[in-house]
């Protein structure tokens, strides 16, 4: 059977940017910025994205396109008969864990979108009312599970349609829409009286705030936001055609992802400051603080609808990239049909997601290693599996694959002159800088 691939460069870009831009940008990045000192965090983040994570991103695309295989098959093909296939196995399992809890948060977005449409963020509500509404919602049994189910079904529907007519087509429509939505919201927020303080917080760094915990958080976020270390970019890379310029499309993706995160912060922080709220709200920022702001600003009901719609769209284009990893594996290695594979992944992710969802309510006292199920999934994947997966992947590309093969992919057989010129530098980053830096940050996070 002929393997599908993305149609053209725009298709590659929207798919990859779609994977990268998601809840990580709209939900995780703004609250981390708030918790880790504003502009100083962003400053460190820029280094993490462009110096460390971009070469890792290119490495994943290289492994994918070179092998033209799913995450498991790739290592089997490029390093036959070695233990590297275990990295492949982990790269197939992790995204399924991630998609299960990701889709729980996706489900919250669905619920909050419905709440916004039915004007539940009543004018004049206080912040504690909104906080209570959120706590009550996530700790209930049924509504979050309904949201999770809807969200996962939407994901499965796109996946079943295939790479080109599902993933690529959806991205081409949704990514531009997402951009427009976020710009509208950012403009609305920046024109609130008192918004200037928020912008200052985002753009005027206080370098004394930088310490190891800021570096570790920034690197972890860069990994998460660029979808690294768990085989998603590798799988998408395997659908990139041989003529595509890997360095260029990776750089575009990382840049777009970065600006989206910044734009999302510009949509959120000025509003937080305009209302005199605390930016260090943590994970509740989007679901507690924002609804309060929406319910108290002119035209807030409309902004609320647009915002939660944007959140769903962004989350969907990311969850399909996670979902696709398992499907590609089952189709290519286990001879499933695309539909059959999608159903199996759905069942696993749905059950794990239900457990995650219940861990805010009836299962909140059930702890594994002192963590609720949701937190365990989140922490183990973001703080452990992703950095370790990324680390092993650059080691694979820098030290196990033949340099000639890597260069061949990087320069399309020597035909891309610009890439030839920077290839030495990029290879140096992949071989030495990325592994050492990731290891250092990882170790420091374990020690401190
Ligand atoms: N990058 C996405 C976001 O920012 C989430 C995501 C998609 C992801 N694929 C991933 C995160 C793989 C980690 C690993 O929301």
XYZ file of C-alpha atoms and ligand atoms in Angstrom:
463
model
C 0.000 0.000 0.000
C 1.308 3.421 -0.869
C 2.232 5.530 2.116
C 0.434 8.841 2.445
C 2.328 12.100 2.624
C 1.535 15.767 3.038
C 0.701 17.585 -0.185
C 2.862 20.695 -0.164
C 4.925 22.906 2.099
C 1.905 24.750 3.445
C 0.397 21.382 4.334
C 3.551 20.345 6.184
C 3.674 23.636 8.013
C 0.069 23.701 9.163
C 0.300 20.105 10.328
C 3.496 20.667 12.276
C 2.487 24.060 13.593
C -0.879 22.527 14.408
C 0.827 19.907 16.517
C 3.091 22.408 18.205
C 0.524 25.129 18.847
C -1.974 23.898 21.386
C -2.915 24.000 25.027
C 0.812 24.356 25.631
C 0.674 27.843 24.151
C -2.695 29.026 25.372
C -2.894 27.375 28.754
C 0.547 26.230 29.939
C 2.857 28.986 28.662
C 0.912 31.970 30.077
C 0.617 30.444 33.528
C 4.293 29.494 33.572
C 5.215 33.015 32.519
C 3.097 34.252 35.387
C 4.596 31.833 37.901
C 8.231 32.205 36.848
C 8.662 35.933 36.676
C 7.407 37.221 33.337
C 9.913 38.511 30.810
C 12.899 36.773 32.423
C 11.235 33.412 31.832
C 10.499 34.351 28.228
C 14.143 35.325 27.753
C 15.378 31.888 28.877
C 12.626 30.243 26.875
C 13.900 31.834 23.649
C 17.288 30.154 24.130
C 15.672 26.832 24.928
C 13.500 26.926 21.819
C 15.954 28.094 19.208
C 19.274 26.759 20.434
C 18.279 23.456 22.021
C 14.858 22.365 20.896
C 15.018 23.426 17.265
C 17.946 21.070 16.506
C 16.068 18.291 18.320
C 12.998 19.072 16.256
C 15.052 18.798 13.053
C 16.520 15.526 14.316
C 13.056 14.057 14.771
C 12.007 15.091 11.283
C 15.239 13.622 9.905
C 14.641 10.250 11.577
C 11.030 10.243 10.364
C 11.724 11.168 6.789
C 14.805 8.984 6.477
C 12.948 5.903 7.679
C 9.503 6.734 6.256
C 8.126 4.756 9.189
C 6.114 5.086 12.343
C 8.002 5.796 15.575
C 8.635 2.134 16.357
C 9.493 1.057 12.825
C 11.872 3.985 12.381
C 14.412 2.748 14.904
C 14.021 -0.816 13.733
C 14.798 0.298 10.217
C 17.655 2.683 10.942
C 19.365 0.564 13.619
C 18.245 -3.006 12.982
C 18.766 -5.570 15.708
C 19.694 -3.048 18.404
C 18.099 -1.936 21.657
C 17.053 1.327 20.037
C 13.757 -0.298 19.232
C 12.897 0.218 22.890
C 13.092 3.947 22.350
C 10.675 3.359 19.505
C 8.364 1.425 21.808
C 8.381 4.180 24.421
C 7.760 6.716 21.651
C 4.575 4.892 20.760
C 3.249 4.455 24.287
C 3.938 7.949 25.647
C 1.764 9.885 23.172
C -1.188 7.687 24.084
C -0.675 8.583 27.753
C -0.350 12.252 26.817
C -3.409 12.263 24.580
C -5.528 10.760 27.326
C -4.932 13.579 29.791
C -4.640 16.180 27.066
C -8.112 15.294 25.972
C -9.425 15.747 29.511
C -8.254 19.357 29.384
C -9.610 19.523 25.829
C -12.929 18.382 27.311
C -12.844 21.204 29.871
C -12.440 23.594 26.935
C -15.487 22.068 25.270
C -17.531 22.512 28.457
C -16.330 26.080 28.941
C -17.115 26.880 25.341
C -20.670 25.652 25.933
C -20.848 27.653 29.153
C -19.724 30.747 27.246
C -22.345 30.156 24.553
C -25.091 29.858 27.142
C -23.883 32.999 28.967
C -22.996 31.241 32.178
C -20.245 33.684 32.993
C -22.772 36.074 34.435
C -21.894 39.730 34.479
C -20.345 40.917 37.714
C -19.315 37.486 39.003
C -16.477 37.511 41.521
C -13.237 35.658 41.105
C -13.974 33.227 43.895
C -17.316 32.367 42.307
C -15.496 31.487 39.105
C -12.941 29.472 41.053
C -15.723 27.565 42.769
C -17.475 26.951 39.475
C -14.303 25.401 38.077
C -13.599 23.258 41.142
C -17.173 22.049 41.221
C -17.068 21.249 37.526
C -13.818 19.255 37.456
C -14.649 17.344 40.604
C -18.030 16.221 39.319
C -18.305 12.827 37.691
C -20.206 13.177 34.470
C -19.770 16.545 32.794
C -15.969 16.363 32.449
C -16.259 12.822 31.110
C -18.809 13.987 28.557
C -16.427 16.768 27.478
C -13.519 14.325 27.287
C -15.579 11.934 25.180
C -16.701 14.644 22.750
C -13.168 15.901 22.384
C -11.675 12.466 21.803
C -14.407 11.594 19.287
C -13.629 14.752 17.315
C -9.951 13.794 17.309
C -10.723 10.264 16.148
C -12.980 11.531 13.369
C -10.183 13.634 11.868
C -7.680 10.803 12.200
C -9.946 8.293 10.475
C -10.159 10.610 7.454
C -6.439 10.130 6.852
C -3.251 12.154 6.664
C -4.042 14.348 3.686
C -7.785 14.717 3.809
C -7.969 14.593 7.604
C -4.921 16.057 9.317
C -3.692 18.350 6.543
C -7.080 19.664 5.482
C -8.226 20.337 9.033
C -5.012 22.229 9.755
C -5.331 24.354 6.644
C -8.725 25.603 7.738
C -8.207 25.759 11.477
C -4.743 27.263 11.897
C -5.566 30.530 10.089
C -8.838 30.713 12.022
C -6.969 30.246 15.280
C -4.580 33.039 14.407
C -7.410 35.460 13.672
C -9.195 34.562 16.907
C -6.125 35.117 19.066
C -5.295 38.439 17.410
C -8.833 39.707 18.053
C -8.591 38.713 21.708
C -5.107 40.210 22.130
C -6.235 43.520 20.663
C -9.258 43.572 22.946
C -7.078 42.850 25.990
C -4.370 45.353 25.105
C -6.924 48.146 24.880
C -8.292 47.626 28.397
C -7.446 50.498 30.741
C -4.401 49.524 32.801
C -3.198 46.889 30.351
C 0.225 48.543 30.008
C 1.448 46.989 33.257
C 0.823 43.531 31.838
C 2.774 44.287 28.693
C 5.642 45.616 30.788
C 5.587 42.399 32.795
C 5.924 40.436 29.567
C 8.618 42.478 27.887
C 10.816 44.047 30.584
C 13.002 41.282 32.004
C 14.257 41.235 35.568
C 17.318 39.028 35.103
C 17.743 38.432 38.823
C 14.755 36.109 38.615
C 16.616 33.528 36.516
C 17.601 30.416 38.464
C 17.744 26.675 37.833
C 14.059 26.156 38.421
C 13.274 28.815 35.800
C 15.647 27.100 33.332
C 14.155 23.672 33.980
C 10.613 24.980 33.591
C 11.530 26.812 30.381
C 13.192 23.769 28.852
C 10.318 21.502 29.849
C 7.862 23.934 28.326
C 9.906 24.198 25.102
C 9.808 20.403 24.806
C 6.107 20.291 25.465
C 5.266 23.158 23.161
C 7.273 21.822 20.230
C 5.756 18.339 20.765
C 9.220 16.845 21.189
C 10.575 13.613 22.540
C 7.588 11.328 22.104
C 7.495 10.467 18.427
C 4.858 12.925 17.180
C 7.200 15.057 15.103
C 8.980 11.903 14.002
C 5.704 10.480 12.727
C 4.766 13.706 10.948
C 8.314 13.849 9.591
C 7.718 10.495 7.947
C 4.945 12.129 5.892
C 7.205 14.961 4.681
C 8.204 14.569 1.052
C 11.802 14.250 -0.085
C 11.941 17.686 -1.691
C 10.971 19.590 1.431
C 13.629 21.684 3.186
C 13.694 20.269 6.717
C 15.720 23.088 8.285
C 13.411 25.722 6.885
C 10.096 24.126 7.764
C 11.326 23.278 11.269
C 12.467 26.846 11.819
C 9.159 28.229 10.577
C 7.302 25.902 12.913
C 9.364 26.812 15.973
C 9.042 30.515 15.200
C 5.293 30.298 14.696
C 4.953 28.333 17.906
C 6.968 30.900 19.833
C 4.997 33.858 18.514
C 1.752 32.128 19.256
C 2.772 31.604 22.843
C 3.736 35.249 23.061
C 0.502 36.334 21.435
C -1.493 34.202 23.853
C 0.321 35.836 26.761
C -0.443 39.233 25.259
C -4.080 38.236 25.195
C -4.053 37.138 28.837
C -1.527 39.073 30.944
C -2.692 42.621 30.161
C -6.197 41.599 31.207
C -4.885 40.026 34.411
C -3.062 43.242 35.288
C -5.891 45.513 34.196
C -8.087 43.771 36.774
C -5.382 43.854 39.427
C -5.205 40.061 39.673
C -2.294 37.868 40.599
C -0.393 36.520 37.559
C 0.907 33.587 39.629
C -2.423 31.832 39.494
C -0.993 28.570 38.098
C -2.950 26.062 36.015
C -6.265 27.683 36.928
C -5.363 30.848 35.031
C -7.322 30.001 31.906
C -10.352 28.399 33.543
C -10.762 30.540 36.659
C -9.125 33.903 36.136
C -10.114 34.408 32.521
C -13.837 33.688 32.931
C -13.852 36.242 35.744
C -12.247 38.784 33.440
C -14.644 37.926 30.627
C -17.646 38.350 32.846
C -16.480 41.807 33.872
C -15.317 43.399 30.655
C -17.302 45.088 27.911
C -18.107 42.596 25.132
C -16.688 39.917 27.406
C -19.325 37.343 26.441
C -18.180 37.457 22.840
C -14.501 37.327 23.766
C -15.262 34.312 25.980
C -16.930 32.426 23.136
C -14.055 33.206 20.780
C -11.415 32.311 23.343
C -12.774 28.905 24.230
C -13.390 28.154 20.569
C -9.728 28.976 19.925
C -8.733 26.723 22.796
C -10.666 23.782 21.316
C -9.245 24.330 17.845
C -5.679 24.595 19.101
C -6.059 21.533 21.284
C -7.571 19.463 18.475
C -4.756 20.048 15.983
C -2.339 18.919 18.706
C -4.271 15.929 19.916
C -4.494 14.541 16.376
C -0.696 14.567 16.193
C -0.500 12.552 19.406
C -3.205 10.172 18.282
C -1.586 9.607 14.888
C 1.548 8.091 16.453
C -0.324 5.085 17.811
C -2.436 4.733 14.678
C 0.598 4.788 12.349
C 2.228 2.144 14.522
C -0.785 -0.179 14.514
C -1.358 0.215 10.776
C 2.255 -0.348 9.734
C 3.506 -2.805 12.306
C 0.376 -4.710 13.270
C -1.527 -4.560 9.972
C -4.601 -2.846 11.406
C -6.915 -0.896 9.141
C -6.846 2.829 9.802
C -10.332 2.642 11.243
C -9.544 -0.347 13.437
C -6.382 1.309 14.728
C -8.270 4.516 15.487
C -10.883 2.600 17.454
C -8.278 0.752 19.520
C -6.389 3.957 20.357
C -9.715 5.571 21.207
C -10.581 2.870 23.704
C -7.220 3.021 25.481
C -7.096 6.809 25.572
C -10.717 7.049 26.646
C -10.299 4.702 29.605
C -7.058 6.356 30.768
C -8.676 9.761 30.297
C -11.701 8.790 32.379
C -9.366 7.766 35.208
C -7.547 11.107 34.883
C -10.823 12.971 34.924
C -12.112 11.102 37.968
C -8.867 11.847 39.787
C -10.222 15.371 40.377
C -13.336 13.961 42.026
C -14.153 10.483 43.343
C -10.600 9.233 42.827
C -8.902 12.281 44.316
C -7.656 10.291 47.296
C -6.184 7.570 45.135
C -2.476 8.327 44.912
C 0.365 6.631 43.075
C 3.809 7.812 44.221
C 2.000 10.546 46.116
C 0.313 11.940 42.995
C -3.207 11.816 41.653
C -3.532 9.975 38.336
C -3.803 13.177 36.314
C -0.732 14.703 37.940
C 1.171 11.462 37.605
C 0.487 11.306 33.855
C 1.365 14.966 33.457
C 4.529 14.876 35.536
C 5.881 11.567 34.290
C 5.433 12.509 30.655
C 6.444 16.194 30.732
C 9.243 15.997 33.276
C 10.612 12.589 32.471
C 9.563 10.769 29.297
C 9.742 13.810 27.014
C 13.209 15.082 28.001
C 14.621 11.557 28.149
C 13.040 10.679 24.802
C 14.432 13.870 23.265
C 17.844 13.257 24.772
C 18.053 9.712 23.420
C 16.818 10.888 20.055
C 19.578 13.484 19.588
C 22.114 10.941 20.776
C 20.747 8.586 18.142
C 21.023 11.173 15.382
C 24.342 12.617 16.558
C 26.190 9.436 17.477
C 24.456 6.367 16.057
C 23.258 7.395 12.608
C 25.981 7.875 10.014
C 26.913 11.516 9.637
C 26.571 11.161 5.887
C 22.949 10.007 6.174
C 22.053 12.834 8.514
C 23.668 15.393 6.224
C 21.994 13.819 3.259
C 18.575 14.409 4.814
C 19.529 17.855 6.039
C 20.722 19.078 2.646
C 18.490 16.895 0.435
C 21.473 15.079 -0.990
C 23.617 18.204 -1.107
C 21.217 20.167 -3.284
C 20.287 22.803 -0.681
C 23.217 25.146 -0.639
C 22.070 27.258 2.290
C 21.606 24.177 4.446
C 25.041 22.906 3.476
C 26.527 26.079 4.845
C 24.897 25.793 8.275
C 25.004 22.001 8.498
C 28.291 21.898 10.444
C 26.922 24.200 13.114
C 23.623 22.343 13.415
C 25.416 19.010 13.600
C 27.615 20.367 16.367
C 24.516 21.436 18.293
C 22.910 18.030 17.814
C 26.024 16.086 18.738
C 27.330 18.045 21.701
C 25.308 21.041 22.849
C 21.806 19.528 22.983
C 22.663 16.333 24.861
C 24.841 18.106 27.403
C 22.394 20.941 27.995
C 19.349 18.701 28.293
C 21.221 16.401 30.627
C 22.409 19.323 32.761
C 18.978 20.852 33.129
C 17.451 17.475 33.741
C 20.002 16.605 36.413
C 19.698 19.976 38.108
C 15.939 19.553 38.264
C 16.414 16.214 39.964
C 18.960 17.555 42.439
C 17.362 20.855 43.440
N 2.682 20.773 21.623
C 1.312 20.665 21.962
C 0.901 21.866 22.785
O 1.657 22.763 22.973
C 0.985 19.405 22.672
C 1.578 18.202 22.080
C 1.310 17.643 20.897
C 2.591 17.460 22.641
N 2.131 16.591 20.686
C 2.928 16.451 21.743
C 3.252 17.574 23.817
C 3.947 15.589 22.030
C 4.255 16.688 24.105
C 4.602 15.712 23.202
O -0.190 21.927 23.264
